[in-house]
Structure formats: structure tokens, C-alpha cells
PDB file of C-alpha atoms in Angstrom:
ATOM      1  CA  MET C   1      46.297 -61.570-146.751  1.00  0.00           C
ATOM      2  CA  ARG C   2      46.994 -63.000-143.333  1.00  0.00           C
ATOM      3  CA  ASN C   3      49.119 -60.977-140.927  1.00  0.00           C
ATOM      4  CA  LEU C   4      50.635 -62.054-137.632  1.00  0.00           C
ATOM      5  CA  ALA C   5      51.551 -59.971-134.623  1.00  0.00           C
ATOM      6  CA  VAL C   6      53.772 -61.836-132.196  1.00  0.00           C
ATOM      7  CA  LYS C   7      54.678 -60.778-128.691  1.00  0.00           C
ATOM      8  CA  SER C   8      57.172 -62.370-126.357  1.00  0.00           C
ATOM      9  CA  PRO C   9      54.991 -65.158-124.796  1.00  0.00           C
ATOM     10  CA  TYR C  10      54.461 -66.750-128.224  1.00  0.00           C
ATOM     11  CA  LEU C  11      58.206 -67.122-128.643  1.00  0.00           C
ATOM     12  CA  CYS C  12      58.848 -68.598-125.203  1.00  0.00           C
ATOM     13  CA  CYS C  13      59.567 -71.990-126.736  1.00  0.00           C
ATOM     14  CA  CYS C  14      62.381 -70.340-128.744  1.00  0.00           C
ATOM     15  CA  ARG C  15      64.078 -69.473-125.492  1.00  0.00           C
ATOM     16  CA  ARG C  16      63.621 -72.957-124.067  1.00  0.00           C
ATOM     17  CA  CYS C  17      64.691 -75.056-127.031  1.00  0.00           C
ATOM     18  CA  LYS C  18      67.005 -72.499-128.668  1.00  0.00           C
ATOM     19  CA  GLN C  19      65.520 -73.396-132.071  1.00  0.00           C
ATOM     20  CA  PRO C  20      63.573 -70.424-133.427  1.00  0.00           C
ATOM     21  CA  ALA C  21      63.477 -72.084-136.858  1.00  0.00           C
ATOM     22  CA  SER C  22      60.453 -74.191-135.892  1.00  0.00           C
ATOM     23  CA  ILE C  23      58.440 -71.073-135.014  1.00  0.00           C
ATOM     24  CA  VAL C  24      59.538 -69.266-138.180  1.00  0.00           C
ATOM     25  CA  VAL C  25      58.627 -72.240-140.370  1.00  0.00           C
ATOM     26  CA  GLU C  26      55.132 -72.241-138.878  1.00  0.00           C
ATOM     27  CA  MET C  27      54.815 -68.456-139.406  1.00  0.00           C
ATOM     28  CA  ASP C  28      55.949 -68.954-143.004  1.00  0.00           C
ATOM     29  CA  ARG C  29      53.320 -71.657-143.498  1.00  0.00           C
ATOM     30  CA  LEU C  30      50.509 -69.521-142.060  1.00  0.00           C
ATOM     31  CA  THR C  31      51.378 -66.264-143.832  1.00  0.00           C
ATOM     32  CA  ARG C  32      50.505 -65.731-147.482  1.00  0.00           C
ATOM     33  CA  PRO C  33      52.763 -63.865-149.920  1.00  0.00           C
ATOM     34  CA  GLY C  34      52.433 -60.159-149.194  1.00  0.00           C
ATOM     35  CA  GLY C  35      51.534 -60.857-145.557  1.00  0.00           C
ATOM     36  CA  TRP C  36      53.315 -59.246-142.635  1.00  0.00           C
ATOM     37  CA  VAL C  37      54.800 -60.452-139.378  1.00  0.00           C
ATOM     38  CA  VAL C  38      55.489 -58.069-136.500  1.00  0.00           C
ATOM     39  CA  VAL C  39      57.549 -59.544-133.670  1.00  0.00           C
ATOM     40  CA  ARG C  40      58.377 -57.807-130.393  1.00  0.00           C
ATOM     41  CA  ASP C  41      60.857 -59.518-128.107  1.00  0.00           C
ATOM     42  CA  LYS C  42      64.376 -59.360-126.711  1.00  0.00           C
ATOM     43  CA  VAL C  43      67.139 -58.497-129.171  1.00  0.00           C
ATOM     44  CA  GLU C  44      68.861 -61.854-128.630  1.00  0.00           C
ATOM     45  CA  ILE C  45      65.705 -63.575-129.949  1.00  0.00           C
ATOM     46  CA  LEU C  46      65.145 -61.175-132.847  1.00  0.00           C
ATOM     47  CA  GLU C  47      68.629 -61.482-134.366  1.00  0.00           C
ATOM     48  CA  PRO C  48      68.382 -65.207-135.232  1.00  0.00           C
ATOM     49  CA  LEU C  49      64.781 -64.707-136.378  1.00  0.00           C
ATOM     50  CA  GLU C  50      65.915 -62.050-138.835  1.00  0.00           C
ATOM     51  CA  GLU C  51      68.562 -64.371-140.293  1.00  0.00           C
ATOM     52  CA  ILE C  52      66.063 -67.204-140.713  1.00  0.00           C
ATOM     53  CA  LEU C  53      63.448 -64.934-142.303  1.00  0.00           C
ATOM     54  CA  ARG C  54      66.026 -63.622-144.787  1.00  0.00           C
ATOM     55  CA  SER C  55      66.954 -67.202-145.716  1.00  0.00           C
ATOM     56  CA  LEU C  56      63.265 -67.841-146.478  1.00  0.00           C
ATOM     57  CA  HIS C  57      63.256 -64.789-148.806  1.00  0.00           C
ATOM     58  CA  TRP C  58      61.225 -62.532-146.520  1.00  0.00           C
ATOM     59  CA  GLU C  59      61.907 -58.807-146.798  1.00  0.00           C
ATOM     60  CA  ILE C  60      62.866 -57.190-143.514  1.00  0.00           C
ATOM     61  CA  ARG C  61      61.024 -53.877-143.620  1.00  0.00           C
ATOM     62  CA  MET C  62      61.939 -52.493-140.211  1.00  0.00           C
ATOM     63  CA  THR C  63      63.983 -53.348-137.166  1.00  0.00           C
ATOM     64  CA  TYR C  64      64.071 -51.266-134.030  1.00  0.00           C
ATOM     65  CA  ALA C  65      65.853 -51.863-130.761  1.00  0.00           C
ATOM     66  CA  GLN C  66      66.026 -49.894-127.560  1.00  0.00           C
ATOM     67  CA  ASP C  67      67.914 -51.204-124.569  1.00  0.00           C
ATOM     68  CA  LYS C  68      67.418 -54.982-124.667  1.00  0.00           C
ATOM     69  CA  GLU C  69      64.003 -55.095-126.384  1.00  0.00           C
ATOM     70  CA  GLY C  70      63.236 -54.668-130.037  1.00  0.00           C
ATOM     71  CA  MET C  71      60.723 -55.015-132.856  1.00  0.00           C
ATOM     72  CA  LEU C  72      61.021 -56.680-136.239  1.00  0.00           C
ATOM     73  CA  CYS C  73      58.625 -56.145-139.164  1.00  0.00           C
ATOM     74  CA  ALA C  74      58.933 -58.490-142.133  1.00  0.00           C
ATOM     75  CA  GLN C  75      56.917 -59.087-145.293  1.00  0.00           C
ATOM     76  CA  LYS C  76      56.659 -62.429-147.033  1.00  0.00           C
ATOM     77  CA  THR C  77      57.544 -62.312-150.717  1.00  0.00           C
ATOM     78  CA  LEU C  78      56.426 -64.480-153.590  1.00  0.00           C
ATOM     79  CA  TRP C  79      59.382 -66.464-154.853  1.00  0.00           C
ATOM     80  CA  ARG C  80      60.036 -69.788-156.505  1.00  0.00           C
ATOM     81  CA  PRO C  81      63.088 -71.954-155.870  1.00  0.00           C
TER      82      PRO C  81
END
């Protein structure tokens, strides 16, 4: 099982290009079913990430936000289209 922990600098290209989907697709490719992703960043970055992860059939296990910063924990599921 491969797990990823992501902090704000990794997602800096999301802020520049406003396309977090490219980062999420790469995380989806790297993470095996049952693997976890923990992302800590600003809430405005986490909200679109959560939507994209849900569309890829990831289970959002925890979200937490305080002030303008938050954390998102998601687990990749095994699914077939």
C-alpha cells in the first residue's frame, strides 16, 4: 500500500494554473486501492480537491478546517467502471 502526505508546496501548481485535476490524477495513479492521501492546505484548494476525489470514487474519511487552513484525508477504493 502506498500512502501520500501532501503539504502546501506540492500543490503550488494548483494555485498557479487553477487546475487541481492534474495533481489529483497523478495522486490517483500513484496510490494503490486501500492507500491514503493526506493533504494540508488552504480551504479554497481543498474544496475542489474533495470534489475531484469523490468523482474518482475515493472515500473522504476526514476533513478539518480551522480559520483558512484545513486537512483532507481520503482513501482510494477498488472500483470498476
